[in-house]
mmCIF file of C-alpha atoms and ligand atoms in Angstrom:
data_model
loop_
_atom_site.group_PDB
_atom_site.id
_atom_site.type_symbol
_atom_site.label_atom_id
_atom_site.label_comp_id
_atom_site.label_asym_id
_atom_site.label_seq_id
_atom_site.Cartn_x
_atom_site.Cartn_y
_atom_site.Cartn_z
ATOM 1 C CA UNK A 1 -6.978 0.408 -30.729
ATOM 2 C CA UNK A 2 -9.219 -2.081 -28.951
ATOM 3 C CA UNK A 3 -10.004 -5.286 -30.760
ATOM 4 C CA UNK A 4 -13.520 -5.953 -31.954
ATOM 5 C CA UNK A 5 -13.808 -8.934 -29.603
ATOM 6 C CA UNK A 6 -12.928 -6.803 -26.588
ATOM 7 C CA UNK A 7 -15.397 -4.196 -27.710
ATOM 8 C CA UNK A 8 -18.224 -6.652 -28.119
ATOM 9 C CA UNK A 9 -17.714 -8.879 -25.134
ATOM 10 C CA UNK A 10 -15.126 -7.464 -22.760
ATOM 11 C CA UNK A 11 -16.614 -4.647 -20.748
ATOM 12 C CA UNK A 12 -20.256 -5.618 -20.713
ATOM 13 C CA UNK A 13 -19.571 -9.206 -19.620
ATOM 14 C CA UNK A 14 -17.443 -8.045 -16.684
ATOM 15 C CA UNK A 15 -19.886 -5.393 -15.623
ATOM 16 C CA UNK A 16 -22.770 -7.868 -15.825
ATOM 17 C CA UNK A 17 -20.935 -10.333 -13.613
ATOM 18 C CA UNK A 18 -20.054 -7.714 -11.018
ATOM 19 C CA UNK A 19 -23.592 -6.368 -10.924
ATOM 20 C CA UNK A 20 -24.938 -9.868 -10.363
ATOM 21 C CA UNK A 21 -22.852 -10.505 -7.251
ATOM 22 C CA UNK A 22 -22.995 -7.022 -5.802
ATOM 23 C CA UNK A 23 -26.091 -5.032 -6.625
ATOM 24 C CA UNK A 24 -25.083 -1.832 -4.783
ATOM 25 C CA UNK A 25 -24.954 1.362 -6.814
ATOM 26 C CA UNK A 26 -22.154 3.202 -5.070
ATOM 27 C CA UNK A 27 -18.660 2.275 -4.000
ATOM 28 C CA UNK A 28 -15.759 4.309 -2.761
ATOM 29 C CA UNK A 29 -12.833 4.521 -5.198
ATOM 30 C CA UNK A 30 -10.774 1.901 -3.370
ATOM 31 C CA UNK A 31 -13.479 -0.715 -3.598
ATOM 32 C CA UNK A 32 -14.536 -0.157 -7.212
ATOM 33 C CA UNK A 33 -14.979 -3.352 -9.191
ATOM 34 C CA UNK A 34 -12.744 -4.046 -12.169
ATOM 35 C CA UNK A 35 -14.031 -2.227 -15.217
ATOM 36 C CA UNK A 36 -11.824 -2.752 -18.260
ATOM 37 C CA UNK A 37 -9.944 0.401 -19.169
ATOM 38 C CA UNK A 38 -10.842 2.195 -15.933
ATOM 39 C CA UNK A 39 -8.976 2.529 -12.701
ATOM 40 C CA UNK A 40 -9.869 3.774 -9.216
ATOM 41 C CA UNK A 41 -13.203 5.266 -10.254
ATOM 42 C CA UNK A 42 -16.227 5.934 -8.043
ATOM 43 C CA UNK A 43 -19.090 3.796 -9.355
ATOM 44 C CA UNK A 44 -22.345 5.739 -9.414
ATOM 45 C CA UNK A 45 -24.270 3.167 -11.460
ATOM 46 C CA UNK A 46 -23.589 -0.190 -13.057
ATOM 47 C CA UNK A 47 -26.988 -0.662 -14.701
ATOM 48 C CA UNK A 48 -26.054 2.092 -17.131
ATOM 49 C CA UNK A 49 -22.384 2.703 -16.512
ATOM 50 C CA UNK A 50 -21.760 5.959 -14.637
ATOM 51 C CA UNK A 51 -18.260 6.430 -13.240
ATOM 52 C CA UNK A 52 -16.978 9.464 -11.360
ATOM 53 C CA UNK A 53 -13.357 10.588 -11.276
ATOM 54 C CA UNK A 54 -11.938 10.877 -7.745
ATOM 55 C CA UNK A 55 -11.206 14.567 -7.309
ATOM 56 C CA UNK A 56 -7.469 14.097 -6.706
ATOM 57 C CA UNK A 57 -7.052 13.390 -10.432
ATOM 58 C CA UNK A 58 -7.953 17.017 -11.185
ATOM 59 C CA UNK A 59 -4.246 17.786 -10.721
ATOM 60 C CA UNK A 60 -3.282 16.827 -14.263
ATOM 61 C CA UNK A 61 -3.885 19.016 -17.326
ATOM 62 C CA UNK A 62 -4.831 15.973 -19.411
ATOM 63 C CA UNK A 63 -6.958 13.358 -17.682
ATOM 64 C CA UNK A 64 -5.808 9.842 -18.601
ATOM 65 C CA UNK A 65 -8.631 7.847 -20.195
ATOM 66 C CA UNK A 66 -8.518 5.358 -17.305
ATOM 67 C CA UNK A 67 -9.598 8.198 -14.975
ATOM 68 C CA UNK A 68 -12.007 9.979 -17.319
ATOM 69 C CA UNK A 69 -15.604 9.960 -16.023
ATOM 70 C CA UNK A 70 -18.292 8.000 -17.875
ATOM 71 C CA UNK A 71 -21.931 9.028 -18.183
ATOM 72 C CA UNK A 72 -24.399 6.734 -19.919
ATOM 73 C CA UNK A 73 -28.159 7.236 -19.983
ATOM 74 C CA UNK A 74 -28.696 3.712 -21.280
ATOM 75 C CA UNK A 75 -26.770 0.568 -22.256
ATOM 76 C CA UNK A 76 -23.613 0.970 -24.290
ATOM 77 C CA UNK A 77 -23.908 -0.788 -27.676
ATOM 78 C CA UNK A 78 -23.162 -4.482 -27.071
ATOM 79 C CA UNK A 79 -22.145 -5.135 -30.666
ATOM 80 C CA UNK A 80 -20.560 -2.629 -32.957
ATOM 81 C CA UNK A 81 -18.481 -3.702 -35.928
ATOM 82 C CA UNK A 82 -16.308 -0.788 -37.076
ATOM 83 C CA UNK A 83 -16.124 -2.448 -40.503
ATOM 84 C CA UNK A 84 -19.867 -2.171 -41.078
ATOM 85 C CA UNK A 85 -20.453 0.988 -39.005
ATOM 86 C CA UNK A 86 -21.526 4.033 -41.044
ATOM 87 C CA UNK A 87 -22.138 7.698 -40.252
ATOM 88 C CA UNK A 88 -24.978 9.309 -42.206
ATOM 89 C CA UNK A 89 -25.508 13.042 -42.683
ATOM 90 C CA UNK A 90 -28.966 13.878 -43.941
ATOM 91 C CA UNK A 91 -32.027 16.064 -43.345
ATOM 92 C CA UNK A 92 -31.979 19.697 -44.558
ATOM 93 C CA UNK A 93 -28.985 19.166 -46.882
ATOM 94 C CA UNK A 94 -28.473 19.096 -50.654
ATOM 95 C CA UNK A 95 -26.496 15.831 -50.859
ATOM 96 C CA UNK A 96 -26.981 13.346 -47.999
ATOM 97 C CA UNK A 97 -23.717 11.526 -47.191
ATOM 98 C CA UNK A 98 -22.751 8.195 -45.732
ATOM 99 C CA UNK A 99 -19.186 7.777 -44.544
ATOM 100 C CA UNK A 100 -17.175 4.800 -43.351
ATOM 101 C CA UNK A 101 -14.709 4.962 -40.483
ATOM 102 C CA UNK A 102 -11.842 4.651 -42.977
ATOM 103 C CA UNK A 103 -13.195 7.640 -44.943
ATOM 104 C CA UNK A 104 -13.529 9.772 -41.809
ATOM 105 C CA UNK A 105 -9.998 8.848 -40.754
ATOM 106 C CA UNK A 106 -8.610 10.083 -44.086
ATOM 107 C CA UNK A 107 -10.117 13.573 -43.693
ATOM 108 C CA UNK A 108 -8.165 16.429 -42.119
ATOM 109 C CA UNK A 109 -8.058 15.774 -38.367
ATOM 110 C CA UNK A 110 -8.366 18.675 -35.951
ATOM 111 C CA UNK A 111 -7.523 18.419 -32.223
ATOM 112 C CA UNK A 112 -9.365 20.241 -29.446
ATOM 113 C CA UNK A 113 -8.321 19.992 -25.798
ATOM 114 C CA UNK A 114 -11.630 20.181 -24.013
ATOM 115 C CA UNK A 115 -12.883 20.021 -20.457
ATOM 116 C CA UNK A 116 -15.972 17.839 -20.612
ATOM 117 C CA UNK A 117 -18.330 18.154 -17.667
ATOM 118 C CA UNK A 118 -21.675 16.523 -17.073
ATOM 119 C CA UNK A 119 -24.441 19.079 -16.507
ATOM 120 C CA UNK A 120 -25.332 17.190 -13.313
ATOM 121 C CA UNK A 121 -21.848 17.351 -11.790
ATOM 122 C CA UNK A 122 -22.306 18.561 -8.182
ATOM 123 C CA UNK A 123 -25.971 17.528 -8.063
ATOM 124 C CA UNK A 124 -25.348 15.655 -4.792
ATOM 125 C CA UNK A 125 -24.892 19.058 -3.089
ATOM 126 C CA UNK A 126 -28.418 20.251 -3.963
ATOM 127 C CA UNK A 127 -30.641 20.747 -0.918
ATOM 128 C CA UNK A 128 -33.409 19.695 -1.109
ATOM 129 C CA UNK A 129 -32.294 16.528 -2.913
ATOM 130 C CA UNK A 130 -32.964 16.370 -6.659
ATOM 131 C CA UNK A 131 -33.354 13.118 -8.607
ATOM 132 C CA UNK A 132 -30.647 11.904 -10.989
ATOM 133 C CA UNK A 133 -27.143 10.470 -10.694
ATOM 134 C CA UNK A 134 -25.737 11.822 -7.420
ATOM 135 C CA UNK A 135 -22.481 13.171 -8.830
ATOM 136 C CA UNK A 136 -20.262 14.916 -6.316
ATOM 137 C CA UNK A 137 -17.267 16.698 -7.873
ATOM 138 C CA UNK A 138 -15.704 14.410 -10.461
ATOM 139 C CA UNK A 139 -18.085 14.151 -13.449
ATOM 140 C CA UNK A 140 -15.489 16.212 -15.302
ATOM 141 C CA UNK A 141 -12.195 15.673 -17.098
ATOM 142 C CA UNK A 142 -9.978 17.168 -19.778
ATOM 143 C CA UNK A 143 -8.874 15.305 -22.888
ATOM 144 C CA UNK A 144 -7.500 15.921 -26.352
ATOM 145 C CA UNK A 145 -10.217 14.988 -28.830
ATOM 146 C CA UNK A 146 -9.357 14.632 -32.528
ATOM 147 C CA UNK A 147 -11.343 14.079 -35.688
ATOM 148 C CA UNK A 148 -12.768 15.873 -38.701
ATOM 149 C CA UNK A 149 -14.531 19.178 -38.180
ATOM 150 C CA UNK A 150 -18.322 18.786 -38.228
ATOM 151 C CA UNK A 151 -18.420 21.971 -40.329
ATOM 152 C CA UNK A 152 -16.486 20.248 -43.109
ATOM 153 C CA UNK A 153 -18.988 17.374 -43.233
ATOM 154 C CA UNK A 154 -21.967 19.744 -43.201
ATOM 155 C CA UNK A 155 -20.447 21.831 -45.993
ATOM 156 C CA UNK A 156 -19.829 18.697 -48.037
ATOM 157 C CA UNK A 157 -23.459 17.686 -47.576
ATOM 158 C CA UNK A 158 -24.523 21.220 -48.551
ATOM 159 C CA UNK A 159 -26.432 23.177 -45.937
ATOM 160 C CA UNK A 160 -29.645 24.952 -46.921
ATOM 161 C CA UNK A 161 -31.017 28.271 -45.666
ATOM 162 C CA UNK A 162 -33.434 26.128 -43.630
ATOM 163 C CA UNK A 163 -30.548 24.421 -41.768
ATOM 164 C CA UNK A 164 -31.044 25.618 -38.180
ATOM 165 C CA UNK A 165 -30.155 22.752 -35.836
ATOM 166 C CA UNK A 166 -27.985 19.657 -36.044
ATOM 167 C CA UNK A 167 -29.263 16.492 -34.403
ATOM 168 C CA UNK A 168 -27.075 13.631 -33.186
ATOM 169 C CA UNK A 169 -28.191 10.055 -32.698
ATOM 170 C CA UNK A 170 -26.049 7.413 -31.046
ATOM 171 C CA UNK A 171 -26.180 3.628 -31.047
ATOM 172 C CA UNK A 172 -27.062 3.198 -27.355
ATOM 173 C CA UNK A 173 -29.276 0.227 -26.587
ATOM 174 C CA UNK A 174 -32.527 1.716 -25.407
ATOM 175 C CA UNK A 175 -34.082 -0.261 -22.546
ATOM 176 C CA UNK A 176 -37.865 -0.785 -22.687
ATOM 177 C CA UNK A 177 -39.918 2.337 -23.215
ATOM 178 C CA UNK A 178 -37.137 4.809 -22.434
ATOM 179 C CA UNK A 179 -36.878 7.479 -25.169
ATOM 180 C CA UNK A 180 -33.633 7.328 -27.207
ATOM 181 C CA UNK A 181 -30.784 9.708 -26.366
ATOM 182 C CA UNK A 182 -31.195 12.204 -29.222
ATOM 183 C CA UNK A 183 -30.365 15.891 -28.911
ATOM 184 C CA UNK A 184 -29.617 18.807 -31.246
ATOM 185 C CA UNK A 185 -27.347 21.864 -31.193
ATOM 186 C CA UNK A 186 -27.835 25.171 -33.052
ATOM 187 C CA UNK A 187 -26.217 25.443 -36.495
ATOM 188 C CA UNK A 188 -23.908 28.256 -35.271
ATOM 189 C CA UNK A 189 -22.257 25.921 -32.738
ATOM 190 C CA UNK A 190 -22.322 22.967 -35.146
ATOM 191 C CA UNK A 191 -20.373 24.976 -37.745
ATOM 192 C CA UNK A 192 -17.844 26.373 -35.256
ATOM 193 C CA UNK A 193 -14.372 25.279 -36.340
ATOM 194 C CA UNK A 194 -13.779 23.473 -33.025
ATOM 195 C CA UNK A 195 -16.894 21.285 -33.087
ATOM 196 C CA UNK A 196 -15.796 17.799 -34.120
ATOM 197 C CA UNK A 197 -16.796 14.344 -35.082
ATOM 198 C CA UNK A 198 -14.134 12.990 -32.742
ATOM 199 C CA UNK A 199 -12.508 9.642 -33.480
ATOM 200 C CA UNK A 200 -9.660 9.825 -30.969
ATOM 201 C CA UNK A 201 -9.126 10.674 -27.325
ATOM 202 C CA UNK A 202 -5.658 11.528 -25.977
ATOM 203 C CA UNK A 203 -4.024 10.295 -29.178
ATOM 204 C CA UNK A 204 -5.690 6.864 -29.347
ATOM 205 C CA UNK A 205 -8.956 5.567 -30.794
ATOM 206 C CA UNK A 206 -11.972 6.372 -28.643
ATOM 207 C CA UNK A 207 -12.658 3.586 -26.196
ATOM 208 C CA UNK A 208 -16.047 1.940 -26.001
ATOM 209 C CA UNK A 209 -17.079 3.863 -22.866
ATOM 210 C CA UNK A 210 -16.293 7.172 -24.569
ATOM 211 C CA UNK A 211 -18.183 6.541 -27.816
ATOM 212 C CA UNK A 212 -16.095 4.357 -30.173
ATOM 213 C CA UNK A 213 -15.881 4.705 -33.120
ATOM 214 C CA UNK A 214 -17.086 8.345 -33.300
ATOM 215 C CA UNK A 215 -18.673 10.925 -31.047
ATOM 216 C CA UNK A 216 -19.686 14.544 -31.343
ATOM 217 C CA UNK A 217 -17.401 16.935 -29.466
ATOM 218 C CA UNK A 218 -19.124 20.224 -28.707
ATOM 219 C CA UNK A 219 -16.421 22.119 -26.823
ATOM 220 C CA UNK A 220 -17.265 24.246 -23.796
ATOM 221 C CA UNK A 221 -20.808 22.869 -23.617
ATOM 222 C CA UNK A 222 -22.415 20.434 -21.192
ATOM 223 C CA UNK A 223 -21.320 16.850 -21.823
ATOM 224 C CA UNK A 224 -24.815 15.877 -23.030
ATOM 225 C CA UNK A 225 -24.192 17.813 -26.257
ATOM 226 C CA UNK A 226 -21.345 15.443 -27.189
ATOM 227 C CA UNK A 227 -23.262 12.390 -28.397
ATOM 228 C CA UNK A 228 -21.350 9.076 -28.236
ATOM 229 C CA UNK A 229 -21.457 6.090 -30.651
ATOM 230 C CA UNK A 230 -22.585 8.541 -33.294
ATOM 231 C CA UNK A 231 -24.388 6.995 -36.269
ATOM 232 C CA UNK A 232 -26.635 9.756 -37.625
ATOM 233 C CA UNK A 233 -26.264 13.502 -38.017
ATOM 234 C CA UNK A 234 -29.481 15.102 -39.205
ATOM 235 C CA UNK A 235 -29.823 18.759 -40.129
ATOM 236 C CA UNK A 236 -33.172 20.145 -38.961
ATOM 237 C CA UNK A 237 -35.100 23.329 -39.603
ATOM 238 C CA UNK A 238 -35.718 23.710 -35.835
ATOM 239 C CA UNK A 239 -34.542 22.393 -32.491
ATOM 240 C CA UNK A 240 -35.079 18.656 -32.036
ATOM 241 C CA UNK A 241 -38.129 17.853 -29.919
ATOM 242 C CA UNK A 242 -37.547 14.941 -27.581
ATOM 243 C CA UNK A 243 -37.162 13.988 -23.941
ATOM 244 C CA UNK A 244 -33.465 14.912 -23.722
ATOM 245 C CA UNK A 245 -34.141 18.440 -25.080
ATOM 246 C CA UNK A 246 -37.319 19.007 -23.090
ATOM 247 C CA UNK A 247 -37.964 18.470 -20.248
ATOM 248 C CA UNK A 248 -34.348 17.165 -20.066
ATOM 249 C CA UNK A 249 -31.306 19.458 -19.852
ATOM 250 C CA UNK A 250 -33.131 22.741 -19.321
ATOM 251 C CA UNK A 251 -32.282 25.567 -16.942
ATOM 252 C CA UNK A 252 -34.781 27.948 -15.302
ATOM 253 C CA UNK A 253 -34.867 31.399 -16.941
ATOM 254 C CA UNK A 254 -34.738 33.019 -13.487
ATOM 255 C CA UNK A 255 -33.194 32.049 -10.131
ATOM 256 C CA UNK A 256 -35.534 29.746 -8.213
ATOM 257 C CA UNK A 257 -35.979 29.082 -4.504
ATOM 258 C CA UNK A 258 -34.730 25.671 -3.345
ATOM 259 C CA UNK A 259 -37.541 23.164 -3.840
ATOM 260 C CA UNK A 260 -39.609 25.407 -6.124
ATOM 261 C CA UNK A 261 -41.268 23.818 -9.181
ATOM 262 C CA UNK A 262 -40.471 25.418 -12.553
ATOM 263 C CA UNK A 263 -42.751 25.293 -15.602
ATOM 264 C CA UNK A 264 -41.044 24.065 -18.773
ATOM 265 C CA UNK A 265 -42.025 27.303 -20.571
ATOM 266 C CA UNK A 266 -39.899 29.173 -17.993
ATOM 267 C CA UNK A 267 -36.766 27.256 -18.983
ATOM 268 C CA UNK A 268 -34.163 27.185 -21.755
ATOM 269 C CA UNK A 269 -31.739 24.491 -22.942
ATOM 270 C CA UNK A 270 -28.489 24.183 -20.956
ATOM 271 C CA UNK A 271 -25.569 24.930 -23.288
ATOM 272 C CA UNK A 272 -22.172 26.313 -22.179
ATOM 273 C CA UNK A 273 -20.593 25.315 -18.861
ATOM 274 C CA UNK A 274 -20.372 27.543 -15.801
ATOM 275 C CA UNK A 275 -17.221 28.938 -14.197
ATOM 276 C CA UNK A 276 -15.993 26.402 -11.641
ATOM 277 C CA UNK A 277 -12.966 25.240 -9.663
ATOM 278 C CA UNK A 278 -12.010 22.093 -7.791
ATOM 279 C CA UNK A 279 -9.492 21.423 -5.047
ATOM 280 C CA UNK A 280 -7.579 18.275 -6.021
ATOM 281 C CA UNK A 281 -5.344 18.344 -2.960
ATOM 282 C CA UNK A 282 -5.324 18.301 -0.036
ATOM 283 C CA UNK A 283 -8.154 15.832 0.060
ATOM 284 C CA UNK A 284 -11.281 16.050 2.190
ATOM 285 C CA UNK A 285 -10.660 15.067 5.853
ATOM 286 C CA UNK A 286 -6.926 14.693 5.291
ATOM 287 C CA UNK A 287 -4.730 14.960 8.352
ATOM 288 C CA UNK A 288 -1.420 16.622 7.436
ATOM 289 C CA UNK A 289 1.863 16.771 9.339
ATOM 290 C CA UNK A 290 3.433 19.768 7.621
ATOM 291 C CA UNK A 291 2.179 23.280 8.388
ATOM 292 C CA UNK A 292 3.029 24.304 4.795
ATOM 293 C CA UNK A 293 0.303 22.969 2.568
ATOM 294 C CA UNK A 294 0.328 22.829 -1.212
ATOM 295 C CA UNK A 295 -3.228 23.544 -2.301
ATOM 296 C CA UNK A 296 -3.849 22.721 -5.949
ATOM 297 C CA UNK A 297 -6.629 22.006 -8.382
ATOM 298 C CA UNK A 298 -8.245 22.909 -11.680
ATOM 299 C CA UNK A 299 -10.656 25.598 -12.886
ATOM 300 C CA UNK A 300 -12.682 25.921 -16.089
ATOM 301 C CA UNK A 301 -15.331 28.157 -17.593
ATOM 302 C CA UNK A 302 -16.821 26.497 -20.694
ATOM 303 C CA UNK A 303 -16.522 28.928 -23.604
ATOM 304 C CA UNK A 304 -14.842 31.596 -21.444
ATOM 305 C CA UNK A 305 -11.310 31.689 -20.041
ATOM 306 C CA UNK A 306 -10.308 31.573 -16.398
ATOM 307 C CA UNK A 307 -9.264 35.045 -15.204
ATOM 308 C CA UNK A 308 -8.247 34.078 -11.653
ATOM 309 C CA UNK A 309 -8.593 31.442 -8.961
ATOM 310 C CA UNK A 310 -8.488 32.446 -5.300
ATOM 311 C CA UNK A 311 -8.194 30.450 -2.101
ATOM 312 C CA UNK A 312 -9.618 31.236 1.318
ATOM 313 C CA UNK A 313 -8.586 29.564 4.562
ATOM 314 C CA UNK A 314 -10.755 31.724 6.853
ATOM 315 C CA UNK A 315 -14.277 30.736 5.759
ATOM 316 C CA UNK A 316 -14.343 33.234 2.920
ATOM 317 C CA UNK A 317 -13.401 36.366 4.928
ATOM 318 C CA UNK A 318 -10.286 36.913 2.805
ATOM 319 C CA UNK A 319 -9.173 35.448 -0.523
ATOM 320 C CA UNK A 320 -5.620 34.988 -1.780
ATOM 321 C CA UNK A 321 -4.635 34.755 -5.460
ATOM 322 C CA UNK A 322 -3.289 31.417 -6.685
ATOM 323 C CA UNK A 323 -0.765 30.785 -9.421
ATOM 324 C CA UNK A 324 -2.298 29.603 -12.689
ATOM 325 C CA UNK A 325 -0.526 26.774 -14.529
ATOM 326 C CA UNK A 326 1.292 27.411 -17.798
ATOM 327 C CA UNK A 327 -0.585 24.781 -19.790
ATOM 328 C CA UNK A 328 -3.612 26.293 -21.446
ATOM 329 C CA UNK A 329 -5.916 25.717 -24.350
ATOM 330 C CA UNK A 330 -9.235 27.285 -25.238
ATOM 331 C CA UNK A 331 -12.014 25.136 -23.638
ATOM 332 C CA UNK A 332 -9.570 23.379 -21.294
ATOM 333 C CA UNK A 333 -9.255 23.800 -17.557
ATOM 334 C CA UNK A 334 -6.317 25.671 -16.005
ATOM 335 C CA UNK A 335 -4.431 24.051 -13.197
ATOM 336 C CA UNK A 336 -3.746 26.337 -10.215
ATOM 337 C CA UNK A 337 -1.660 26.123 -7.091
ATOM 338 C CA UNK A 338 -1.121 27.945 -3.813
ATOM 339 C CA UNK A 339 1.247 27.385 -0.866
ATOM 340 C CA UNK A 340 -0.383 28.094 2.471
ATOM 341 C CA UNK A 341 1.202 28.084 5.920
ATOM 342 C CA UNK A 342 -1.298 27.102 8.582
ATOM 343 C CA UNK A 343 -0.875 29.521 11.541
ATOM 344 C CA UNK A 344 -1.277 26.745 14.136
ATOM 345 C CA UNK A 345 -2.386 23.125 14.415
ATOM 346 C CA UNK A 346 -6.126 22.533 14.153
ATOM 347 C CA UNK A 347 -8.985 22.044 11.739
ATOM 348 C CA UNK A 348 -9.397 24.289 8.720
ATOM 349 C CA UNK A 349 -11.689 24.679 5.736
ATOM 350 C CA UNK A 350 -9.918 25.512 2.491
ATOM 351 C CA UNK A 351 -12.066 27.097 -0.215
ATOM 352 C CA UNK A 352 -11.385 27.773 -3.911
ATOM 353 C CA UNK A 353 -13.196 30.298 -6.102
ATOM 354 C CA UNK A 354 -12.729 30.951 -9.831
ATOM 355 C CA UNK A 355 -13.602 34.048 -11.855
ATOM 356 C CA UNK A 356 -13.757 34.013 -15.647
ATOM 357 C CA UNK A 357 -13.170 36.482 -18.460
ATOM 358 C CA UNK A 358 -16.918 37.121 -18.695
ATOM 359 C CA UNK A 359 -16.817 38.385 -15.090
ATOM 360 C CA UNK A 360 -18.651 35.342 -13.726
ATOM 361 C CA UNK A 361 -17.572 34.200 -10.248
ATOM 362 C CA UNK A 362 -18.458 31.015 -8.391
ATOM 363 C CA UNK A 363 -21.270 31.627 -5.893
ATOM 364 C CA UNK A 364 -20.950 30.989 -2.130
ATOM 365 C CA UNK A 365 -23.990 28.725 -2.084
ATOM 366 C CA UNK A 366 -25.597 26.191 -4.418
ATOM 367 C CA UNK A 367 -27.787 27.823 -7.081
ATOM 368 C CA UNK A 368 -30.541 25.236 -6.725
ATOM 369 C CA UNK A 369 -32.611 24.166 -9.733
ATOM 370 C CA UNK A 370 -35.007 21.206 -10.077
ATOM 371 C CA UNK A 371 -32.550 18.990 -11.998
ATOM 372 C CA UNK A 372 -29.385 20.042 -10.155
ATOM 373 C CA UNK A 373 -27.683 21.270 -13.351
ATOM 374 C CA UNK A 374 -24.551 23.421 -13.621
ATOM 375 C CA UNK A 375 -23.975 23.586 -9.872
ATOM 376 C CA UNK A 376 -20.777 25.565 -9.360
ATOM 377 C CA UNK A 377 -20.674 26.547 -5.698
ATOM 378 C CA UNK A 378 -17.188 27.452 -4.380
ATOM 379 C CA UNK A 379 -15.287 24.281 -3.555
ATOM 380 C CA UNK A 380 -14.440 23.406 0.048
ATOM 381 C CA UNK A 381 -12.316 20.790 1.800
ATOM 382 C CA UNK A 382 -11.822 20.306 5.516
ATOM 383 C CA UNK A 383 -8.401 19.270 6.744
ATOM 384 C CA UNK A 384 -6.641 18.763 10.044
ATOM 385 C CA UNK A 385 -3.164 20.159 10.631
ATOM 386 C CA UNK A 386 -1.380 18.038 13.216
ATOM 387 C CA UNK A 387 0.554 19.518 16.108
HETATM 388 N N1 MTE B 401 -24.162 9.961 -25.919
HETATM 389 C C1 MTE B 401 -24.972 8.893 -25.988
HETATM 390 N N2 MTE B 401 -25.177 8.307 -27.178
HETATM 391 N N3 MTE B 401 -25.586 8.388 -24.872
HETATM 392 C C2 MTE B 401 -25.407 8.972 -23.643
HETATM 393 O O1 MTE B 401 -25.978 8.496 -22.648
HETATM 394 N N4 MTE B 401 -24.355 10.774 -22.376
HETATM 395 C C3 MTE B 401 -24.004 12.179 -22.525
HETATM 396 C C4 MTE B 401 -22.868 12.370 -23.522
HETATM 397 N N5 MTE B 401 -23.108 11.623 -24.718
HETATM 398 C C5 MTE B 401 -24.568 10.109 -23.564
HETATM 399 C C6 MTE B 401 -23.941 10.559 -24.742
HETATM 400 C C7 MTE B 401 -23.632 12.816 -21.282
HETATM 401 S S1 MTE B 401 -24.915 13.219 -20.270
HETATM 402 C C8 MTE B 401 -22.348 13.141 -20.985
HETATM 403 S S2 MTE B 401 -21.978 14.021 -19.593
HETATM 404 C C9 MTE B 401 -21.229 12.746 -21.839
HETATM 405 O O2 MTE B 401 -21.663 11.927 -22.918
HETATM 406 C C10 MTE B 401 -20.205 11.975 -21.050
HETATM 407 O O3 MTE B 401 -19.170 11.576 -21.887
HETATM 408 P P1 MTE B 401 -18.145 10.473 -21.379
HETATM 409 O O4 MTE B 401 -18.942 9.293 -20.902
HETATM 410 O O5 MTE B 401 -17.258 10.186 -22.521
HETATM 411 O O6 MTE B 401 -17.378 11.107 -20.236
#
């Protein structure tokens, strides 16, 4: 558990100092400045902390917190006293509740191993360019989240027939005129037995970057659904109307041509994640001595399961099945591995492609959309096999 002093002063002071001396927005993993609790991350933004996981860490079923990506739309809360922090549950309910952290901790705790992915992961591959954080492959990670079921809290507050959506508000510090990060999820997902008010990540208290002391955990859905630094849960009779529901986080109803504008009435909210795979090793532009190459990575599919992951070493002409890892959990990625013998020295492109239990398969090319959401093109790395 981090101390209150660390929470209040530690991370933000260090980040502020680094930003002052080096105002760039992107570093490679080896040059990343010291960010307490994080290691070897790719810095996408320091103004609002956005950290990407280097793709080689997608070789572990559970992502250590120090490698777990961070996505913040605004400033993390600079002061938050867990002793005075409260979570309120109100709106379309019979008995509004206010709970302390100690009270939440005493409730039955449920654990969900979930692959959390930012809707914008892969946006950097959109052509033409789309605005937003230029995530490449690593705005994703898998962790064990624990806490009381949201359903239990909603039942205690007493849902009404008019309860249709559940809104989350966090304690982010909103800069200037930026609208607050408030979103809602449908009541069916909110009352699913795996949707949590998570207090813990990988067996320890949530860290500041991941929403201490409590966050929503909406498994299988885009990361934006899982509101951090949760302070208010409000039951609504309709979807929340606000910037981060519309125009934010919406997908076109139909495929669009790259660069085409889409009217908001032709869109719907992004919810569950796409089927997707990543090659964790070998790494891009690696030069290898051995002709036998261990290709490995991870694949996930939101609310669906992974059916298979295939690898191609001939530009997609043929695909070979990979071995799926034994560790599995609903909503969590599957590790996969494949041994390939390069026929001769030279340069090769290795590709990975996942298919899920809903029959969805990763596409060969980027499915462009104006915000670069849910991009799940087959993964590719180029390597050189030495003579
Ligand atoms: N919750 C709050 N309060 N503020 C935010 O900016 N970002 C969301 C979500 N929850 C966000 C938030 C987005 S876009 C993502 S992808 C996930 O948090 C990232 O969670 P992580 O930073 O723990 O990886």
